[in-house]
XYZ file of C-alpha atoms in Angstrom:
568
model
C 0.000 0.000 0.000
C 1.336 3.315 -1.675
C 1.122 6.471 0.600
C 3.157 9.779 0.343
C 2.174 11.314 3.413
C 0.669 11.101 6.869
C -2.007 13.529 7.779
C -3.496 13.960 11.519
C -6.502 11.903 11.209
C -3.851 8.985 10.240
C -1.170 10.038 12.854
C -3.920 9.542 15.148
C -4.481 5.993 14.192
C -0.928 4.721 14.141
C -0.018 6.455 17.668
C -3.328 4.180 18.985
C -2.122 1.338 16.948
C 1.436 1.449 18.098
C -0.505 1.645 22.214
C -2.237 -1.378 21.738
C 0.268 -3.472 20.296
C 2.817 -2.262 23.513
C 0.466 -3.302 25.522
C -0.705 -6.557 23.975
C 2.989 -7.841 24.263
C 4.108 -6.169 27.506
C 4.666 -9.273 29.719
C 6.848 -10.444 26.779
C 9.178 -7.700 26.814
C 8.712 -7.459 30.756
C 10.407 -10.745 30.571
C 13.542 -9.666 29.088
C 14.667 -7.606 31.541
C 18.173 -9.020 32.685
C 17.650 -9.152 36.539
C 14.837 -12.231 37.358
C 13.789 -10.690 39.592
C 9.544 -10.692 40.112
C 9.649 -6.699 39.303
C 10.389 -7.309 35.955
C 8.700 -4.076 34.576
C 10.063 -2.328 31.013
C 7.187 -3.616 29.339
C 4.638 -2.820 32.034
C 5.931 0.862 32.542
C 6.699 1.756 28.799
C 2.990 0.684 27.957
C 1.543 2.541 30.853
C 3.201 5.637 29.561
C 1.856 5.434 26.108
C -1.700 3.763 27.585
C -1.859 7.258 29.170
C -0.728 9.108 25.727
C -3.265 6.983 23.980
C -6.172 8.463 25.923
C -5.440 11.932 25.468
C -4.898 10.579 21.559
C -7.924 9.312 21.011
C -10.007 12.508 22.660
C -7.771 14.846 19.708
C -9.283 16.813 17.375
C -8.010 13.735 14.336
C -8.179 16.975 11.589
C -5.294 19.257 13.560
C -2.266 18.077 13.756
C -0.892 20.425 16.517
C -3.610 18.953 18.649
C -2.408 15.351 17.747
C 0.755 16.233 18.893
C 0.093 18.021 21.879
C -1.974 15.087 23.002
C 0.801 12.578 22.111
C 3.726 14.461 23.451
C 1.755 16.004 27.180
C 0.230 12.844 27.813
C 3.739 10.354 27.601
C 5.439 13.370 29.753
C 2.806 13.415 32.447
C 2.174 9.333 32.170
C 6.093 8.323 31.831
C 7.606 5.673 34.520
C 10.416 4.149 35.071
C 13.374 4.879 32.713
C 12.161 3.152 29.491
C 9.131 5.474 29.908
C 10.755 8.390 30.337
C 13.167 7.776 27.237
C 10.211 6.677 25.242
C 8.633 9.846 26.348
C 11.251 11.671 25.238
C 11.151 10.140 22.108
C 7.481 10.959 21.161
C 8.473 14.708 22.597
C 11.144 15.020 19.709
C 8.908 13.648 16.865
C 5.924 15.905 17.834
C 8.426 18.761 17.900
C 9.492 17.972 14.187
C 5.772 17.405 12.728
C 3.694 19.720 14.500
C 3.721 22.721 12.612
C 2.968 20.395 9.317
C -0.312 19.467 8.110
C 0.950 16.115 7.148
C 4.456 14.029 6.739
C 6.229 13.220 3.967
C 9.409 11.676 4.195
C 11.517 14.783 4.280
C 9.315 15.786 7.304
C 9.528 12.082 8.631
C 13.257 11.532 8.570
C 13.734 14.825 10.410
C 11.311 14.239 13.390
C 13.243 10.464 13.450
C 16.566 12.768 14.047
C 14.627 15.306 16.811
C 13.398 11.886 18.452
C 16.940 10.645 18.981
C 18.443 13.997 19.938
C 15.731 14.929 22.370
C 15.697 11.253 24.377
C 20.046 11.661 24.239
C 19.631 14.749 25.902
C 17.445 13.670 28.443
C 19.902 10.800 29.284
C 23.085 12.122 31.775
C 25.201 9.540 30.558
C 23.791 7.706 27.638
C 24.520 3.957 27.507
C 24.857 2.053 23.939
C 22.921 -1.373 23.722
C 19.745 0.593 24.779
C 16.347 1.491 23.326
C 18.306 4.594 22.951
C 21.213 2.758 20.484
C 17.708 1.131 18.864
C 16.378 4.939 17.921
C 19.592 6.414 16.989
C 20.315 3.348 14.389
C 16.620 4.608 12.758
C 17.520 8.128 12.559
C 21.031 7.011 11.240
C 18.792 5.006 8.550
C 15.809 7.339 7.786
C 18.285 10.390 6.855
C 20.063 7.806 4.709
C 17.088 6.661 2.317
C 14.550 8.963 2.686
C 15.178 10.806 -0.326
C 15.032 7.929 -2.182
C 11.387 7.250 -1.745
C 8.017 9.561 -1.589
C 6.216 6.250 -0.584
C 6.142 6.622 3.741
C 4.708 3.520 4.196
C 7.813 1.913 2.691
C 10.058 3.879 4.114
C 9.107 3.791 7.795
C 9.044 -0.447 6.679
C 12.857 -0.145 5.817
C 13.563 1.993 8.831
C 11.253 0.028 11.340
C 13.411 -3.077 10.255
C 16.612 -1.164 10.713
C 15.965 -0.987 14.098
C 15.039 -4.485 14.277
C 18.451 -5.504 13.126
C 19.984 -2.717 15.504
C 18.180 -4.160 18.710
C 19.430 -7.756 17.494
C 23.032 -6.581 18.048
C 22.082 -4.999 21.364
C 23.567 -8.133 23.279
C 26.780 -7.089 21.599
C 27.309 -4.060 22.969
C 26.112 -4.814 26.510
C 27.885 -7.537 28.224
C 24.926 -7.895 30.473
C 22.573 -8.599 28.376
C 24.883 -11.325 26.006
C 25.422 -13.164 29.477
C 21.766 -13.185 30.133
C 20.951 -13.730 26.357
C 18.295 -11.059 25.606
C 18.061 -8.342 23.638
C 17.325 -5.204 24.898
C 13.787 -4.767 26.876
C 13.713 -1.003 26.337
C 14.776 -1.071 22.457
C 11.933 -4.316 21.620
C 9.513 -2.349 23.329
C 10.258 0.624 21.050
C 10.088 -1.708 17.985
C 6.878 -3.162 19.354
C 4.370 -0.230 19.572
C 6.495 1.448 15.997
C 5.014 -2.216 14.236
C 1.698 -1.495 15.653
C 2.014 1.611 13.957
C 3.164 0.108 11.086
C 0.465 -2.045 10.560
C -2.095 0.893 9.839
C 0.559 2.329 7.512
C 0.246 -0.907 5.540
C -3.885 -0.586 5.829
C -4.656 -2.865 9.080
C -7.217 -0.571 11.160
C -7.960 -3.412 13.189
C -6.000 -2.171 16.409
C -6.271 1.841 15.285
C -9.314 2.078 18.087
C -8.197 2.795 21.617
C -8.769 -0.463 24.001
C -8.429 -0.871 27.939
C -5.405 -1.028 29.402
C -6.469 -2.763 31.792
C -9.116 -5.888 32.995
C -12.707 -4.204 32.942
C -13.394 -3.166 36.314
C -14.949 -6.257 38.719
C -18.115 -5.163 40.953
C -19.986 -6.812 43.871
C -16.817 -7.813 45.945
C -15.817 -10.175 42.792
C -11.441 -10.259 43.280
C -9.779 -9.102 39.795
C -9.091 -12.793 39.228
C -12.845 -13.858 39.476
C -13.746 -15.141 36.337
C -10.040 -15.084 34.141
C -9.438 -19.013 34.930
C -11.919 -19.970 32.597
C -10.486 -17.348 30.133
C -9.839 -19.802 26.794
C -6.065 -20.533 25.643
C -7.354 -20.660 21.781
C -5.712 -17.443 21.078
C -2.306 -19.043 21.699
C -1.225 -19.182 18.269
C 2.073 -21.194 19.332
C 1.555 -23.103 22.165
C 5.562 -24.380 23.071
C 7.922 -21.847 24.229
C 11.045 -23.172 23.147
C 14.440 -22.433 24.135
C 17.969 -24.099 23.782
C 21.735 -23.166 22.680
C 23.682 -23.957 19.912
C 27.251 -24.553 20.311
C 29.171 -24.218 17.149
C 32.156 -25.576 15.471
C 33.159 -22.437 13.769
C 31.273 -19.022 13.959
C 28.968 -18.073 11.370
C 28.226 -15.954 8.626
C 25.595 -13.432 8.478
C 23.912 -14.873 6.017
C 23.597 -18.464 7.998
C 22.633 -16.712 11.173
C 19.782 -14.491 8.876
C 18.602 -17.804 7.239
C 18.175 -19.487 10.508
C 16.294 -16.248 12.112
C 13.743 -16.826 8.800
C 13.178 -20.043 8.918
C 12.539 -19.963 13.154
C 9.577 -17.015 11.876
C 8.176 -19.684 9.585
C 7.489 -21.666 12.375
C 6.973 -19.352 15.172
C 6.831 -15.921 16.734
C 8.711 -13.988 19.707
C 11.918 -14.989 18.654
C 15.206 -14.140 20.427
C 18.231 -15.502 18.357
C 21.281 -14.245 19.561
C 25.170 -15.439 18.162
C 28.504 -15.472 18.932
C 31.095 -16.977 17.447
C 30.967 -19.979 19.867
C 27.048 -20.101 20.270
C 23.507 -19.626 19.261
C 21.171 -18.507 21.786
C 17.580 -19.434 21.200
C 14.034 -18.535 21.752
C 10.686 -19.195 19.774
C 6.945 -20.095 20.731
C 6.260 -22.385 18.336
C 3.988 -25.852 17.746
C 6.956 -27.589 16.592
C 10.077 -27.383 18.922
C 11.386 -30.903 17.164
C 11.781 -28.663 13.845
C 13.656 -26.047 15.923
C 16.052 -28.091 17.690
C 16.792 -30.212 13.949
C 17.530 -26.932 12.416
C 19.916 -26.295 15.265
C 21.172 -29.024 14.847
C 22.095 -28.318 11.360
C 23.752 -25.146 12.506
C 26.526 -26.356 15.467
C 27.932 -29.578 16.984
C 25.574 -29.974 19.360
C 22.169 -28.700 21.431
C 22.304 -27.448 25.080
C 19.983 -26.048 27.506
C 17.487 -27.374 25.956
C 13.996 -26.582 27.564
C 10.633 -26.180 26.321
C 7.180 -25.296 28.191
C 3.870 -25.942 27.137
C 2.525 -22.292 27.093
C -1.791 -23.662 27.503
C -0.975 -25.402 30.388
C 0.816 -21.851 32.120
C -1.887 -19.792 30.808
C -3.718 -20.368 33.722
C -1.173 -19.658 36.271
C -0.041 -16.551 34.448
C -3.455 -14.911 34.229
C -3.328 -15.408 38.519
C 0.288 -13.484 38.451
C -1.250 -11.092 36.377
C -4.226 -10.509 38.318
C -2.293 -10.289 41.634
C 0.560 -7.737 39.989
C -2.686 -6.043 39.038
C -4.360 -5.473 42.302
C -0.927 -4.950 43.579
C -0.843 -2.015 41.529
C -4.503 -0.629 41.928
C -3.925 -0.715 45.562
C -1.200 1.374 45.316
C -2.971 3.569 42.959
C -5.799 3.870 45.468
C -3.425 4.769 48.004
C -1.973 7.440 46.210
C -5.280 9.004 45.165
C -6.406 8.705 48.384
C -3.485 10.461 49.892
C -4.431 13.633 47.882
C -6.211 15.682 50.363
C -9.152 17.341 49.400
C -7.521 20.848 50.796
C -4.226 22.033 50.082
C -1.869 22.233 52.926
C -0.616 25.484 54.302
C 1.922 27.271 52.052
C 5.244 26.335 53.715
C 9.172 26.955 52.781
C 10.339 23.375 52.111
C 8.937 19.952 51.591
C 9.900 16.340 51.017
C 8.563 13.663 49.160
C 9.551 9.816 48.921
C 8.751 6.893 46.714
C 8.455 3.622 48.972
C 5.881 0.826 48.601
C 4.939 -0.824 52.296
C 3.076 0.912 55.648
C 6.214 0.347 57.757
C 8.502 2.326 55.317
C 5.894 4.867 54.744
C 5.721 5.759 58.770
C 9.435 5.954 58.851
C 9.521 8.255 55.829
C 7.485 10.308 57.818
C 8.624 10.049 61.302
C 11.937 11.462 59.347
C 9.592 14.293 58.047
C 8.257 14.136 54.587
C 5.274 15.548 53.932
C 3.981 13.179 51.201
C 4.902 9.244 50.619
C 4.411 8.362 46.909
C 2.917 4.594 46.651
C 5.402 2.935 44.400
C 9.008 1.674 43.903
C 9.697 -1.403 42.916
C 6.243 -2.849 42.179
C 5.119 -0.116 40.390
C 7.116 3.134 39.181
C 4.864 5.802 39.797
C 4.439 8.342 36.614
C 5.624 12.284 36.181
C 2.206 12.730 36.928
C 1.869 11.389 40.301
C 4.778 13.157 41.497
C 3.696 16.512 39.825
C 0.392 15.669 41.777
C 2.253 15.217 44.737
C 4.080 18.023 44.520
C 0.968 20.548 43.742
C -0.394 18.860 47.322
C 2.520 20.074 49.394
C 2.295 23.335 48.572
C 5.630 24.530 49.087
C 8.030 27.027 47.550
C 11.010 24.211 47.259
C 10.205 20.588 47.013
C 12.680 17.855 47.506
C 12.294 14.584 46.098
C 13.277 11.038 46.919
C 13.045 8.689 44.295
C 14.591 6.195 45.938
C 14.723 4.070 43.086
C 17.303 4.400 40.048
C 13.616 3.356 37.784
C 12.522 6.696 38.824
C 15.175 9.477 38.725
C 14.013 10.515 35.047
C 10.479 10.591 36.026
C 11.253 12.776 38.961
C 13.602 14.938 36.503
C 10.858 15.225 34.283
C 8.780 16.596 37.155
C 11.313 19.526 37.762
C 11.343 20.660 34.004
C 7.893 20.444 33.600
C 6.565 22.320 36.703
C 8.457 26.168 36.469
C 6.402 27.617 39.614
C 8.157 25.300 42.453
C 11.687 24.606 43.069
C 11.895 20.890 41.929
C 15.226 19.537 43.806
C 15.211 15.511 43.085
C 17.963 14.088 45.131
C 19.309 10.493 43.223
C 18.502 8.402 45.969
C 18.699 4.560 44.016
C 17.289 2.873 47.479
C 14.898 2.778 50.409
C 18.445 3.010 52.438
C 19.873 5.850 50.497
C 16.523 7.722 50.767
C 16.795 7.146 54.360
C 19.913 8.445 54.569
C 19.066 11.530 52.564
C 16.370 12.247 55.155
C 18.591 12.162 57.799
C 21.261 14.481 56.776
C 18.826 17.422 56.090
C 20.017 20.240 57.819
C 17.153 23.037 59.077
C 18.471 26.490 58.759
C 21.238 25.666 54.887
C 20.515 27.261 51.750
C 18.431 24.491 49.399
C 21.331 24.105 47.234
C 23.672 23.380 50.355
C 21.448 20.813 51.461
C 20.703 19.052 48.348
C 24.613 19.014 48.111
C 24.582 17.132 51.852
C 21.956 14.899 51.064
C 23.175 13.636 47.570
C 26.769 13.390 49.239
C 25.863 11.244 52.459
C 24.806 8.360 49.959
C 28.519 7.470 49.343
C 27.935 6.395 53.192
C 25.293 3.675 52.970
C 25.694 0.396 51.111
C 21.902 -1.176 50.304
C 20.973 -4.787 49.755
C 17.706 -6.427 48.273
C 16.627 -9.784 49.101
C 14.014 -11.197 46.593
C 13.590 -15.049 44.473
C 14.291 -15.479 41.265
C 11.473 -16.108 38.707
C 13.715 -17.819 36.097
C 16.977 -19.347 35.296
C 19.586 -17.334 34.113
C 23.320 -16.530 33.876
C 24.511 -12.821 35.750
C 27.887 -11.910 36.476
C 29.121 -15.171 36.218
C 26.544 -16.480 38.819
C 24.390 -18.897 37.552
C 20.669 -18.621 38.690
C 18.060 -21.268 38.726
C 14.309 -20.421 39.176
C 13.164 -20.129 43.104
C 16.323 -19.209 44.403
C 16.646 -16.593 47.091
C 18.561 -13.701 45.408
C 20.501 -11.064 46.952
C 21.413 -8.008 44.937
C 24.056 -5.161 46.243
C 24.588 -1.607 44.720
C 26.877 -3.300 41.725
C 25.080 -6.418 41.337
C 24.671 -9.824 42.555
C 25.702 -9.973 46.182
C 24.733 -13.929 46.930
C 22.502 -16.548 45.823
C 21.319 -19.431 47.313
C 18.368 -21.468 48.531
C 17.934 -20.583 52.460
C 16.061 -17.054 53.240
C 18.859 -16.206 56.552
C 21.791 -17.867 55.525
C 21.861 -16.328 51.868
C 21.174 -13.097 53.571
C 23.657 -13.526 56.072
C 26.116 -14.547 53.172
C 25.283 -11.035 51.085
C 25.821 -8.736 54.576
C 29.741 -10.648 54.763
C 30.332 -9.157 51.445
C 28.920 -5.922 53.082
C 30.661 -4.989 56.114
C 33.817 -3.848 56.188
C 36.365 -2.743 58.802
C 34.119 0.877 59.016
C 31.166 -0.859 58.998
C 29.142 0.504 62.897
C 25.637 -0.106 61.922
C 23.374 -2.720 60.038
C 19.316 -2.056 59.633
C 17.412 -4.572 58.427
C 14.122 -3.598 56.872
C 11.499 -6.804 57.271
C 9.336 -7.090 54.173
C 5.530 -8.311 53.757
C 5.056 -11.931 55.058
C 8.276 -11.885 57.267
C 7.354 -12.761 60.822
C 9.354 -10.626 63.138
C 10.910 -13.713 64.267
C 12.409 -14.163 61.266
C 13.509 -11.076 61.084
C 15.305 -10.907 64.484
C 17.413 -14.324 63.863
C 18.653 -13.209 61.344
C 19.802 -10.278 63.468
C 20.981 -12.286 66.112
C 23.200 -13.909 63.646
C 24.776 -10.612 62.361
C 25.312 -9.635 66.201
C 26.829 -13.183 66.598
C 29.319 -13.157 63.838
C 30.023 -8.832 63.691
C 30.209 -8.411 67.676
C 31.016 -4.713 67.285
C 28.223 -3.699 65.025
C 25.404 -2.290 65.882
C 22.019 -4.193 64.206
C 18.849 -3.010 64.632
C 15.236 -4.315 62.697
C 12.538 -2.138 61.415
C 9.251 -3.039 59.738
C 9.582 -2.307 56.263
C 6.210 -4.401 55.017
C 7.466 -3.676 51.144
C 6.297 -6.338 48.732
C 8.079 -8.448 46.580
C 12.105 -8.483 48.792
C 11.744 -10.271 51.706
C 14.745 -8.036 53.323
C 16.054 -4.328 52.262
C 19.643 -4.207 54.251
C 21.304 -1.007 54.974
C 24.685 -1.112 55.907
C 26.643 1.993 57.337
């Protein structure tokens, strides 16, 4: 299908397009995030963000294309979380930028907002890394500038670029370490490519997904839980029922052309496929109905098959749809506790205020025993948006606002915050932890300039080390440590601290690599479903092996790590 330009009315249906398809595959690309941990959430956030573009979207006036663009560029600032969301954000910010002042795209126009895109999301990044969604968008500007005078037919052109990127993302694991040891491509970069094919399927005259659906499960009534009803939900719409997985090793590394042929003939018999080579290996994955065919063809390629594993995807549908629907009410409670920590009233204009990001009661009432004015639901369950902090924010009511993120997922949604708001001193103070944020707290001085005290409080987190204790939700290879589904995982500022299969002793194991001669005080924060008893052995065992350290234990209540350890 021929077409030489895109006006607003069609701009409109791609952007919805593009939504839908994000969030159709978003536990997919949720599941490519290195760390196994049950937080898994690039897919989850980066769909939220454009779910919340979408709306605004599909209430704009289809024959303007400045109100298009408004709509698509305010509502992925205000609805960004967590990093990939912000980027993404950023992204759809540059584009609109390019376009808006057009009444439709051509390719000169398109290849131009593909080169504002990339420049606007690099600028938003401190330190850009390569092997990211960003890498993924810079390889399509790189490409669109290159061929887009060649060709007045768009829908073509964005084909060639889309594809571009495709190939780009495939060499992610290449420039990342991290995510060649864990085999996966980038989360951030397929999620990208995911909502531009939606997109691209209008372009190419498939209005089936151009009309804006829910996000979310419709909305259960008379006391019903959000799973009532979903295990009966039919698995008929599994296309490819095996998810298949394995590694080739190889004799001798192959060419391009091999590894391309392969990647073909897996789509001819399947669909979310990861293929990922080296020149010792070929790492695997396709849903398919045929594994046998996938592993021959392997076979075909190297000396032999390893890692084998395949999963019948009908028989998990049911115990996925529970996950879901638990990660689900996980997050509507916390969005009911945020909206319901909006008071009706503003508070009474003061000086200075604080707000923190923490999900559990226990770390909420310490946040504000230490003084902040407003707790922000969230964290590692559930990034909350620019929006919510810009909310919280407006409810303070103060003339300088500082902000703990306390997650590194967060820190551009909290920047974002700061730019977009111009009548209150934004100050967001990097805070990566719960600990950190603690810390932060604590070294606010009364009486010091704002800039003097955001200098103290970003300082003092050089003096806390913070560990997470959580279970891995599948097997996988990180930093050299191999992990196997179930274990207890402990992760440390830099990385894997410990694994094992013990709650206490795999803790106890992370805190050794902790500690140091400096080392005066250990806090451990007890998560959701950890008896206090629990909680004190395992500080009786710290006491009993660091005699001169003081240990003390604090309800934490967060979901999801059993432990948050600060050490200082």
């Amino acid at each position: 299908m021929s077409i030489n330009t895109i006006d607003a009315g069609l701009l409109k249906k791609c952007f919805i397009a593009g939504a839908n398809n994000l969030e159709k595959n978003k536990e997919y690309i949720n599941e490519l995030n290195v760390f196994p941990v049950p937080d898994g959430d690039t897919g989850t956030n980066m769909s939220m963000t454009i779910m919340t573009a979408a709306k605004a979207v599909n209430e704009a006036d289809g024959s303007d294309m400045k109100a298009v663009t408004k709509a698509m560029s305010s509502g992925s600032l205000r609805g960004a979380r967590g990093n990939s969301g912000v980027i993404m954000s950023q992204l759809i910010r540059g584009f609109c930028k390019a376009v808006e002042e057009h009444d439709s795209i051509d390719s000169a126009t398109a290849a131009a907002a593909f080169r504002r895109a990339a420049e606007t999301a690099y600028k938003a990044v401190m330190k850009p890394k390569e092997g990211t969604i960003l890498t993924v968008a810079k390889g399509m500007s790189d490409k669109i500038t290159e061929i887009a005078e060649g060709t007045e037919d768009i829908a073509k052109l964005c084909a060639d670029v889309v594809e571009h990127g495709n190939e780009v993302l495939q060499k992610t694991p290449e420039m990342l370490p991290v995510l060649k040891e864990a085999g996966v491509v980038d989360s951030g970069g397929e999620g990208l490519i995911t909502f531009l094919r939606g997109a691209l399927a209008v372009l190419n005259g498939d209005e089936s997904e151009a009309e804006l659906k829910d996000a979310v499960a419709p909305v259960v009534r008379d006391g019903a839980s959000p799973a009532a009803g979903r295990g009966k939900i039919s698995t008929d719409d599994i296309k490819f029922g095996y998810c298949t997985e394995f590694i080739v090793n190889l004799d001798k590394p192959l060419s391009q052309d091999k590894i391309n042929e392969f990647k073909a003939f897996l789509e001819s018999i399947g669909d979310s496929i990861v293929c990922v080579a080296d020149d010792e290996m070929v790492k695997v994955h396709v849903h398919t109905n045929h594994p046998g065919q996938a592993f021959e063809k392997g076979i075909e390629l190297g000396a032999s098959l390893s890692r084998m594993k395949v999963d019948n995807m009908r028989e998990e549908h049911e115990e996925k749809l529970i996950q879901n629907a638990s990660k689900l009410a996980a997050m509507e409670k916390l969005e009911e506790q945020n909206a319901g920590s909006k008071p009706d009233v503003k508070a009474e204009r003061k000086p200075v205020a604080f707000i923190s990001v923490c999900s559990g009661e226990g770390l909420k009432n310490i946040f504000e025993g230490l003084g902040a004015d407003y707790v922000i639901g969230g964290g590692q369950t559930m990034n909350p948006s620019t929006d919510d902090i810009l909310n919280a924010v407006d409810a303070v009511n103060a003339d300088t606002v500082f902000v703990l993120p306390n997650n590194k997922n967060i820190i551009l949604a909290a920047e974002q915050a700061a730019k977009i708001n111009k009548d209150v001193k934004i100050l967001v103070v990097p805070t990566k932890t719960i600990p950190q944020g603690i810390t932060a707290m604590i070294n606010y001085t009364e009486g010091e300039s704002d800039e003097d005290n955001l200098t103290a409080m970003s300082e003092s987190l050089a003096n806390v080390k913070s560990g997470e204790i959580t279970y891995a939700v599948r097997n996988t290879m990180i930093d050299g440590v191999e992990i196997k589904e179930g274990n207890i995982m402990c992760i440390g500022d830099r990385g894997i601290l410990a694994v094992g299969e013990v709650l206490n002793d795999t803790a106890l194991e992370m805190i050794g690599k902790m500690v140091d001669d400096e080392t005066t005080m250990v806090t451990i924060y007890a998560g959701e479903g950890i008896e206090d008893e629990a909680a004190e052995m395992l500080a009786d065992s710290i006491r009993a092996k660091y005699a001169d350290i003081d240990v003390d234990v604090e309800r934490g209540d967060q979901p999801v790590y059993y432990y948050i350890v600060s050490v200082e």
